[in-house]
PDB file of N, CA and C in Angstrom:
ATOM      1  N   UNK A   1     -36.849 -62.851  28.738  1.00 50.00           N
ATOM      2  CA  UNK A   1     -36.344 -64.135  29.164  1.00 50.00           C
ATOM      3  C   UNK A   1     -36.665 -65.201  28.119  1.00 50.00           C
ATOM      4  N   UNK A   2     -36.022 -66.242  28.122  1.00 53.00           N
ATOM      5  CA  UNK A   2     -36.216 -67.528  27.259  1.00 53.00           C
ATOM      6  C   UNK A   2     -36.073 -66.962  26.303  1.00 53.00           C
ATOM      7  N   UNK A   3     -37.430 -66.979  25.442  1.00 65.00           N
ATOM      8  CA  UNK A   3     -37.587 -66.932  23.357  1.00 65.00           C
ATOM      9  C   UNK A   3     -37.657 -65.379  23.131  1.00 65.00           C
ATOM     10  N   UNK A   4     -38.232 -64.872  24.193  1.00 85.00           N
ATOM     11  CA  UNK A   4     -38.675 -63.591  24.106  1.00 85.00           C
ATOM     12  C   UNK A   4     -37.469 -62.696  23.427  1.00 85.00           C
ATOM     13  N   UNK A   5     -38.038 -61.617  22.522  1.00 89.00           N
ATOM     14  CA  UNK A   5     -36.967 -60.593  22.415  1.00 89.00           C
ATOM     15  C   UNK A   5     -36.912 -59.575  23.136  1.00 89.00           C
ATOM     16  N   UNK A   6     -36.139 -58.848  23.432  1.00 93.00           N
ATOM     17  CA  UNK A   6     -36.253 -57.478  24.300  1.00 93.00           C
ATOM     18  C   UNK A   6     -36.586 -56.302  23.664  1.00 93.00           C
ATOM     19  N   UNK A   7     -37.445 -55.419  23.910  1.00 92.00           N
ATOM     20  CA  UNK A   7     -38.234 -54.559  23.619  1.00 92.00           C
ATOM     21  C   UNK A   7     -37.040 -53.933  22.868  1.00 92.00           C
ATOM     22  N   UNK A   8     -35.758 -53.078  23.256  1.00 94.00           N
ATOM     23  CA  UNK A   8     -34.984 -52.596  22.983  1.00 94.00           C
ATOM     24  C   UNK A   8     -34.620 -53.012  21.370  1.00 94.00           C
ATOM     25  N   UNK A   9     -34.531 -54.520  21.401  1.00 95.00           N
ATOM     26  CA  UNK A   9     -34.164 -55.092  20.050  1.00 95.00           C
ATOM     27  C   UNK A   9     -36.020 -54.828  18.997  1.00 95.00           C
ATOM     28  N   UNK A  10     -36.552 -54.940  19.838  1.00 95.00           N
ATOM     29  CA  UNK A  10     -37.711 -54.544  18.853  1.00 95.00           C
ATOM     30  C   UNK A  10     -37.778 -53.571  18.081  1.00 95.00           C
ATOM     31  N   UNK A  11     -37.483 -52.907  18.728  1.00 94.00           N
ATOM     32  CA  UNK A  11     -37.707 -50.935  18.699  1.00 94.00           C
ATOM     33  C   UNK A  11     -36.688 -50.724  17.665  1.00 94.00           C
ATOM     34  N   UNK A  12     -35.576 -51.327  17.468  1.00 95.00           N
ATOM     35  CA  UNK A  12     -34.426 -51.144  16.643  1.00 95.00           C
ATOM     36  C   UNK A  12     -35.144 -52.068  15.372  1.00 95.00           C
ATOM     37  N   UNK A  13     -35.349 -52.963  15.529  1.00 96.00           N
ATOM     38  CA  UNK A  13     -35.847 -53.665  14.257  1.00 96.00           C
ATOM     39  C   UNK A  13     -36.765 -52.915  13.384  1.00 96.00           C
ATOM     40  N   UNK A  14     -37.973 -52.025  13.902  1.00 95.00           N
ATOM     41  CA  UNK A  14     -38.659 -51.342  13.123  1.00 95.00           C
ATOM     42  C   UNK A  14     -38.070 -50.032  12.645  1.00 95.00           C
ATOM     43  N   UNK A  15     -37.550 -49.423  13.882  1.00 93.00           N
ATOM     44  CA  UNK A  15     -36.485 -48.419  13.212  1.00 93.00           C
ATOM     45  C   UNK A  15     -35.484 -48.312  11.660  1.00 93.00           C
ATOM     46  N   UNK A  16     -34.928 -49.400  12.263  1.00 94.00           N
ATOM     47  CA  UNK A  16     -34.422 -49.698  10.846  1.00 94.00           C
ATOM     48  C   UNK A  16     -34.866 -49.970   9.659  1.00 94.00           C
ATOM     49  N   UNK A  17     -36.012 -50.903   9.982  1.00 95.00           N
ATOM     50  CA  UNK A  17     -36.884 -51.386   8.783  1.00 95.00           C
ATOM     51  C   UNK A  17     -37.693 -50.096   7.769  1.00 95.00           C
ATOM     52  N   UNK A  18     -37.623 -49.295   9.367  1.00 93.00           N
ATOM     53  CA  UNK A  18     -37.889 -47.778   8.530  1.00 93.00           C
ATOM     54  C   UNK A  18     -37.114 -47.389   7.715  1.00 93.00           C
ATOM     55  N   UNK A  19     -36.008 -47.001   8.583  1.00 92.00           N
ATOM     56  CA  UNK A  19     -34.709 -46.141   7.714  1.00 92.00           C
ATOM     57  C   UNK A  19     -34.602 -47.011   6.225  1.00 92.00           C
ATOM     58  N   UNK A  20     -34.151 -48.068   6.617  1.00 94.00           N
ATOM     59  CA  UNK A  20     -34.148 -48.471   4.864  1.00 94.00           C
ATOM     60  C   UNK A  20     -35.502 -48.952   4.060  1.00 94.00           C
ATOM     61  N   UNK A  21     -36.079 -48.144   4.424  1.00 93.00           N
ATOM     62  CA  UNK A  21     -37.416 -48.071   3.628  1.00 93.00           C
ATOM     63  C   UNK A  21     -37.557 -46.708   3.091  1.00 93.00           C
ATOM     64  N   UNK A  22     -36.999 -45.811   3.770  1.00 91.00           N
ATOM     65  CA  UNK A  22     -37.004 -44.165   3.149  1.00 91.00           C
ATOM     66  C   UNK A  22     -35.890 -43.780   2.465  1.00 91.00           C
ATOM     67  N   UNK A  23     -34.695 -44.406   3.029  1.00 92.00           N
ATOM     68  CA  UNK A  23     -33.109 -44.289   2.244  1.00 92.00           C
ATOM     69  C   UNK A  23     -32.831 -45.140   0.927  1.00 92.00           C
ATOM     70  N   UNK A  24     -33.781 -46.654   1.333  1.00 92.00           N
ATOM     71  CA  UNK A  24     -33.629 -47.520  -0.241  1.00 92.00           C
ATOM     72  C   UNK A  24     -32.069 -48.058   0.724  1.00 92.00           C
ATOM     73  N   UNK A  25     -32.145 -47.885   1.395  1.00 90.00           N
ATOM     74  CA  UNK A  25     -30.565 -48.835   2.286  1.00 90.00           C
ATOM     75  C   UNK A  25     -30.843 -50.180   1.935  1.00 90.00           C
ATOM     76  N   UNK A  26     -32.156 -50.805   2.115  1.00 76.00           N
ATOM     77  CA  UNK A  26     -32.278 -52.207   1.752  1.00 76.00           C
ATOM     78  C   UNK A  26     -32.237 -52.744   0.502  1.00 76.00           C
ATOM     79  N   UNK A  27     -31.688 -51.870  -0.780  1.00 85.00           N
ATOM     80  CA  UNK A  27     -31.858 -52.074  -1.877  1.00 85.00           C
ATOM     81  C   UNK A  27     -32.822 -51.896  -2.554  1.00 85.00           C
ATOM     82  N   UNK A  28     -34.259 -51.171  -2.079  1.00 83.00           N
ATOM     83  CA  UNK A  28     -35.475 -50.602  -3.354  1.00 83.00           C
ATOM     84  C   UNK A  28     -35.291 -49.113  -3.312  1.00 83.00           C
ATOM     85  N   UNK A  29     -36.002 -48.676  -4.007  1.00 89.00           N
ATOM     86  CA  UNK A  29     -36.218 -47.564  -3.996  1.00 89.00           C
ATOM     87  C   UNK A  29     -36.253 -46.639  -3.165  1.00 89.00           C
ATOM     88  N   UNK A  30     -35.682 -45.560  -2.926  1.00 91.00           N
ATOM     89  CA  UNK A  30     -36.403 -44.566  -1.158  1.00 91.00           C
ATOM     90  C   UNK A  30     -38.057 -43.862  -1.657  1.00 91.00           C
ATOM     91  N   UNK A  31     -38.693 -44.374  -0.280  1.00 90.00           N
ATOM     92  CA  UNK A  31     -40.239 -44.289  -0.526  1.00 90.00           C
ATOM     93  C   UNK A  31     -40.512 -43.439   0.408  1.00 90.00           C
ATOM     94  N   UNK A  32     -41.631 -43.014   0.529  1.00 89.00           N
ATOM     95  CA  UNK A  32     -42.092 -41.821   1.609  1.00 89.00           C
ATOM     96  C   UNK A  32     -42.491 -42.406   2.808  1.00 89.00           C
ATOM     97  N   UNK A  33     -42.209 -41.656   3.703  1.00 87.00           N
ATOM     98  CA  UNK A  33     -42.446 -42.154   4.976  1.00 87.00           C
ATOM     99  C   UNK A  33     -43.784 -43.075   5.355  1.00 87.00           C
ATOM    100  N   UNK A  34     -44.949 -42.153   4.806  1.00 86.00           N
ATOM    101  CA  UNK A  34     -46.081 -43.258   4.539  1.00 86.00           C
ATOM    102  C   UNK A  34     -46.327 -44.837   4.242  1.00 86.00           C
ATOM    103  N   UNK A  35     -45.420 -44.609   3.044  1.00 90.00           N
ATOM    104  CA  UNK A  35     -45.283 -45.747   2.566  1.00 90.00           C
ATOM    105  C   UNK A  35     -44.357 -46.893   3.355  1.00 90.00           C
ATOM    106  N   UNK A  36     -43.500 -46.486   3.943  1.00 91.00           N
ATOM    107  CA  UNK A  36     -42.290 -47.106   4.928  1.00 91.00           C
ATOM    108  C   UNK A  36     -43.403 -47.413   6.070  1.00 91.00           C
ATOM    109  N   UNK A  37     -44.407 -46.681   6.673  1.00 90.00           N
ATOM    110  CA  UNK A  37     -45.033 -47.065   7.709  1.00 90.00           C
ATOM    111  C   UNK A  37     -46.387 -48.295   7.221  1.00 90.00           C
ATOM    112  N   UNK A  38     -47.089 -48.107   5.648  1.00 92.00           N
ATOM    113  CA  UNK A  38     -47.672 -49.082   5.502  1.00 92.00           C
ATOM    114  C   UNK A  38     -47.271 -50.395   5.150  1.00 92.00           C
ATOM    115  N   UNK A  39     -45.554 -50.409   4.802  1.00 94.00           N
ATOM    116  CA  UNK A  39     -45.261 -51.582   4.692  1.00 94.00           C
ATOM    117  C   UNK A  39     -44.896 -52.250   6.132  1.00 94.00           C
ATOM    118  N   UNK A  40     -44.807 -51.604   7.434  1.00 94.00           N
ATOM    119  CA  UNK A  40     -44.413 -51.787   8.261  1.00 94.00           C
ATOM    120  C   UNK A  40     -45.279 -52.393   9.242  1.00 94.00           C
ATOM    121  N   UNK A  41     -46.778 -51.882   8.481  1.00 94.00           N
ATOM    122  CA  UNK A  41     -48.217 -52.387   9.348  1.00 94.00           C
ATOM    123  C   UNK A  41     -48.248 -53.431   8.524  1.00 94.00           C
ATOM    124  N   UNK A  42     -48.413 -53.681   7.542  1.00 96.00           N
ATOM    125  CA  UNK A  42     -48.422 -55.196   6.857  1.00 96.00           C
ATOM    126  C   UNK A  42     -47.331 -56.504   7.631  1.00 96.00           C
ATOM    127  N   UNK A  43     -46.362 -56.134   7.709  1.00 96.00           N
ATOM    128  CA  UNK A  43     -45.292 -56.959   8.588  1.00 96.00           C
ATOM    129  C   UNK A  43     -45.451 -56.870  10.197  1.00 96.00           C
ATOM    130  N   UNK A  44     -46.467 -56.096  10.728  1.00 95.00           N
ATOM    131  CA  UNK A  44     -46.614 -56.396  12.090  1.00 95.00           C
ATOM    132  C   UNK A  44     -47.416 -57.246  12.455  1.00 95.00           C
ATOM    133  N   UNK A  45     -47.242 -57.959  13.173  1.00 94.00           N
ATOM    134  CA  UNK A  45     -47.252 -59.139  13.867  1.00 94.00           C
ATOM    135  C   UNK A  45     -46.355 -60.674  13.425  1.00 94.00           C
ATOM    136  N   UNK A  46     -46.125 -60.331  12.224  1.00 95.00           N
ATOM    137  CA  UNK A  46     -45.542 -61.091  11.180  1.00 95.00           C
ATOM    138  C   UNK A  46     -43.931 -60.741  11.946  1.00 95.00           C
ATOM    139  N   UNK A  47     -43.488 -59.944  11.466  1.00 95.00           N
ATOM    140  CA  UNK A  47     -41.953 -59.713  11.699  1.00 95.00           C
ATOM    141  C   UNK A  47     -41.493 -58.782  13.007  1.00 95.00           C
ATOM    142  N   UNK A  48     -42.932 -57.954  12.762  1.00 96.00           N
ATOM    143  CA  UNK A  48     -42.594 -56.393  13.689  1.00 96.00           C
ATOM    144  C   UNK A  48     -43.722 -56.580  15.059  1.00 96.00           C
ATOM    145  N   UNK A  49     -43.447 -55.981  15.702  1.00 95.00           N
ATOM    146  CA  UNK A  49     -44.161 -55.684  17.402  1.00 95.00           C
ATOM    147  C   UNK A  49     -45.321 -54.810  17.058  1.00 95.00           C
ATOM    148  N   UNK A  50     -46.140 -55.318  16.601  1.00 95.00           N
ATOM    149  CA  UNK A  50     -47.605 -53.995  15.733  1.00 95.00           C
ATOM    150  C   UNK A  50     -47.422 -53.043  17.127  1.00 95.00           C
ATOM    151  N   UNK A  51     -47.248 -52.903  18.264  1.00 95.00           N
ATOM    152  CA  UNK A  51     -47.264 -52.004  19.077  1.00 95.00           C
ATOM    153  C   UNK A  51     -46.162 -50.786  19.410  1.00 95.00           C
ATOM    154  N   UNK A  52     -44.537 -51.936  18.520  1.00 95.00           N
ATOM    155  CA  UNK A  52     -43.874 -50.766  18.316  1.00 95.00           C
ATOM    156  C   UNK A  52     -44.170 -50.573  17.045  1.00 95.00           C
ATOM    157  N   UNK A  53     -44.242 -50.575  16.187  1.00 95.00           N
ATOM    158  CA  UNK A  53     -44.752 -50.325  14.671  1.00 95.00           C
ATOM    159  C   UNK A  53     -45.914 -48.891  15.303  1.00 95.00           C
ATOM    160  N   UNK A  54     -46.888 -49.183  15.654  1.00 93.00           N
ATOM    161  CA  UNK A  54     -47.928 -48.180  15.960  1.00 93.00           C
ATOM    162  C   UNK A  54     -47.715 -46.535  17.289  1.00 93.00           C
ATOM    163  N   UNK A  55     -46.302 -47.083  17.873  1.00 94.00           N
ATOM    164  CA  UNK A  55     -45.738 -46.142  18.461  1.00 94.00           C
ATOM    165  C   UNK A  55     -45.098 -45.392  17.538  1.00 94.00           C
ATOM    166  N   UNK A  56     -44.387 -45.448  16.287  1.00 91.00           N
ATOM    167  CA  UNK A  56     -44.012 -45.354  15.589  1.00 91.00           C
ATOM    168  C   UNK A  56     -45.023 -44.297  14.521  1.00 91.00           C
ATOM    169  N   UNK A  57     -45.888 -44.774  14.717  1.00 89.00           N
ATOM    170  CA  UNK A  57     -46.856 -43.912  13.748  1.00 89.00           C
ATOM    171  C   UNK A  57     -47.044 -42.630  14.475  1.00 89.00           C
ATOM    172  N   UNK A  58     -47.633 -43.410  15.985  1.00 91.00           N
ATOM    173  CA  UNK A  58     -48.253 -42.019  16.573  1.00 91.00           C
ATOM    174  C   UNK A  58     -46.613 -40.936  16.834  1.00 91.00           C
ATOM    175  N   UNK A  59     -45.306 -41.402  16.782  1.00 90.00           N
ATOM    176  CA  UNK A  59     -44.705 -40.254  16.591  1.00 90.00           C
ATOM    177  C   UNK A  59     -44.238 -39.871  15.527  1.00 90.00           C
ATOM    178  N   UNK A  60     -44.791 -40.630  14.344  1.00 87.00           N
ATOM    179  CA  UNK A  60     -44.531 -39.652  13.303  1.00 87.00           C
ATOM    180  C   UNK A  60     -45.848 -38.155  13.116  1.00 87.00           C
ATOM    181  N   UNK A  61     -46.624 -38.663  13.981  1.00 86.00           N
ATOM    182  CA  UNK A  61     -47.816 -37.817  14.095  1.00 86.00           C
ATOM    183  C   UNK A  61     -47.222 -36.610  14.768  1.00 86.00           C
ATOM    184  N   UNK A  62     -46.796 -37.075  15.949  1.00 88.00           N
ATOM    185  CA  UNK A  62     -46.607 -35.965  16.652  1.00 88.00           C
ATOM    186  C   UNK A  62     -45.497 -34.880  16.126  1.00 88.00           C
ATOM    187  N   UNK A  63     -44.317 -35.649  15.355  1.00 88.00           N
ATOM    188  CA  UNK A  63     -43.489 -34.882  14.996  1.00 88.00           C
ATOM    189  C   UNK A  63     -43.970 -33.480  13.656  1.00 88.00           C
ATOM    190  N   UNK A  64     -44.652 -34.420  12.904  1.00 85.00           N
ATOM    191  CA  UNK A  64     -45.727 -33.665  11.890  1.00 85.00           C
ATOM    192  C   UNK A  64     -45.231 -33.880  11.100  1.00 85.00           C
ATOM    193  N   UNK A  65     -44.185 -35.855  10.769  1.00 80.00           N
ATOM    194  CA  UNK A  65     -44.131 -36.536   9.633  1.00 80.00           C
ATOM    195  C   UNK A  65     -44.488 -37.607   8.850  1.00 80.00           C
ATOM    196  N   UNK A  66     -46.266 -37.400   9.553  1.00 81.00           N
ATOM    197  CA  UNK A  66     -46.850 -38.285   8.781  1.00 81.00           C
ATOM    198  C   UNK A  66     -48.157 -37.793   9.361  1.00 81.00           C
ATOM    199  N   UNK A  67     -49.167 -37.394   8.254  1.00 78.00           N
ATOM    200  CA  UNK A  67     -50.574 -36.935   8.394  1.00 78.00           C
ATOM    201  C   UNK A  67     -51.648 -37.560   9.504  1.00 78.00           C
ATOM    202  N   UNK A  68     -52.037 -36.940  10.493  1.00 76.00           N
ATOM    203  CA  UNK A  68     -52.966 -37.302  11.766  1.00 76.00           C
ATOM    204  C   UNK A  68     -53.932 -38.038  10.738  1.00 76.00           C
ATOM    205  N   UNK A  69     -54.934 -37.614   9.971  1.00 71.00           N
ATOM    206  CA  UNK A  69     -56.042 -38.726   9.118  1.00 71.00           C
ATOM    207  C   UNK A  69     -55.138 -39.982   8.498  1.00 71.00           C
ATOM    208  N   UNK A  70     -54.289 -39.789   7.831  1.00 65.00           N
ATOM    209  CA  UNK A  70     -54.060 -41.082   6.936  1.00 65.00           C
ATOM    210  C   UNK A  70     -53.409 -42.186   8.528  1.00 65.00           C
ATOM    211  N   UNK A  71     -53.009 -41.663   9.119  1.00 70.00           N
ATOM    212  CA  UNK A  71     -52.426 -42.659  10.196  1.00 70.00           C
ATOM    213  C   UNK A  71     -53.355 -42.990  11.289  1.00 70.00           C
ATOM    214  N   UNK A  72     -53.926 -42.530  10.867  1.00 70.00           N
ATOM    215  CA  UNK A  72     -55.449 -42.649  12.465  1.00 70.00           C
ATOM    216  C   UNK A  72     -55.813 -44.375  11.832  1.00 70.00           C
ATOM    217  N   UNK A  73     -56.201 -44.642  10.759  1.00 63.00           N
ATOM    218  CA  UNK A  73     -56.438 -46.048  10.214  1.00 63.00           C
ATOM    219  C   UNK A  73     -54.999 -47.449  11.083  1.00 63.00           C
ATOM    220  N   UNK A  74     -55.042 -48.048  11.876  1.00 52.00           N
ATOM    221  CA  UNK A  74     -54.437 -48.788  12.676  1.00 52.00           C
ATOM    222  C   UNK A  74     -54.264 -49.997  11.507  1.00 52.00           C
ATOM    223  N   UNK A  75     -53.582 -51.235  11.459  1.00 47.00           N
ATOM    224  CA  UNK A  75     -53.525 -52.313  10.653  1.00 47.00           C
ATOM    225  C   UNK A  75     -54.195 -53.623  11.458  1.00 47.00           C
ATOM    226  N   UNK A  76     -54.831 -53.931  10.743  1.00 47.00           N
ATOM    227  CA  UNK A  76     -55.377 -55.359  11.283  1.00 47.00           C
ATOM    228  C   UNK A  76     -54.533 -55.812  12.234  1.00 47.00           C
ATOM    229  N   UNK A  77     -53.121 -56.263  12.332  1.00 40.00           N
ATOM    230  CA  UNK A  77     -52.252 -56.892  13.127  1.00 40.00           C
ATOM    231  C   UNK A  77     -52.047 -55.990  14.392  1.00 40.00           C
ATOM    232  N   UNK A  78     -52.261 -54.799  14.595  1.00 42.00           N
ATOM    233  CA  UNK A  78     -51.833 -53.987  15.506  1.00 42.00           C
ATOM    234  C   UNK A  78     -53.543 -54.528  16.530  1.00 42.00           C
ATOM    235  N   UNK A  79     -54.550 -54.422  15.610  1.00 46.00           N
ATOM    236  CA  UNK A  79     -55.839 -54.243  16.340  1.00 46.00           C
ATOM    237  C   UNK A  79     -55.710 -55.745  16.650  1.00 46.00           C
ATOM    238  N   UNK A  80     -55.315 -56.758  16.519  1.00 42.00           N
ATOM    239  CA  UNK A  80     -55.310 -58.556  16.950  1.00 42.00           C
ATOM    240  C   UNK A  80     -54.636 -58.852  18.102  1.00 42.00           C
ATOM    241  N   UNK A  81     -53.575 -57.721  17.855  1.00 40.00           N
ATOM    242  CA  UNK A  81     -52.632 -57.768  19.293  1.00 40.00           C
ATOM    243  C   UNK A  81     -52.335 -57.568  20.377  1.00 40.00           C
TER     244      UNK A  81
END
């Protein structure tokens, strides 16, 4: 309601922010998924929902495309929120 965005539009915003972070859709380079997820913890709270951002991690975990240790480390913005 009001200012708020809807979760739905959230969830798509990081999604994407993914995809063209691994495809280079946004114009850089295509980077590894890792890397697409640490730029993604840097921009949470900033741009992104650190909670969908961090759902995000834990299923790249689960899927087994992105390492249980290197993703266990949370981002400052996720832990503020």
């Amino acid at each position: 309601m009001g200012d708020e965005i809807a979760l739905g539009a959230r969830i798509l915003a990081v999604v994407a922010a993914y995809e063209d972070a691994i495809t280079g859709a946004g114009g850089g380079a295509p980077g590894t998924p890792a890397d697409a997820i640490e730029d993604l913890r840097m921009r949470a709270g900033l741009e992104f929902d650190p909670m969908v951002v961090e759902a995000l991690v834990a299923l790249g975990v689960e899927e087994g495309w992105l390492d249980r240790g290197w993703a266990a480390g949370s981002s400052d913005a996720a832990e503020a929120a």
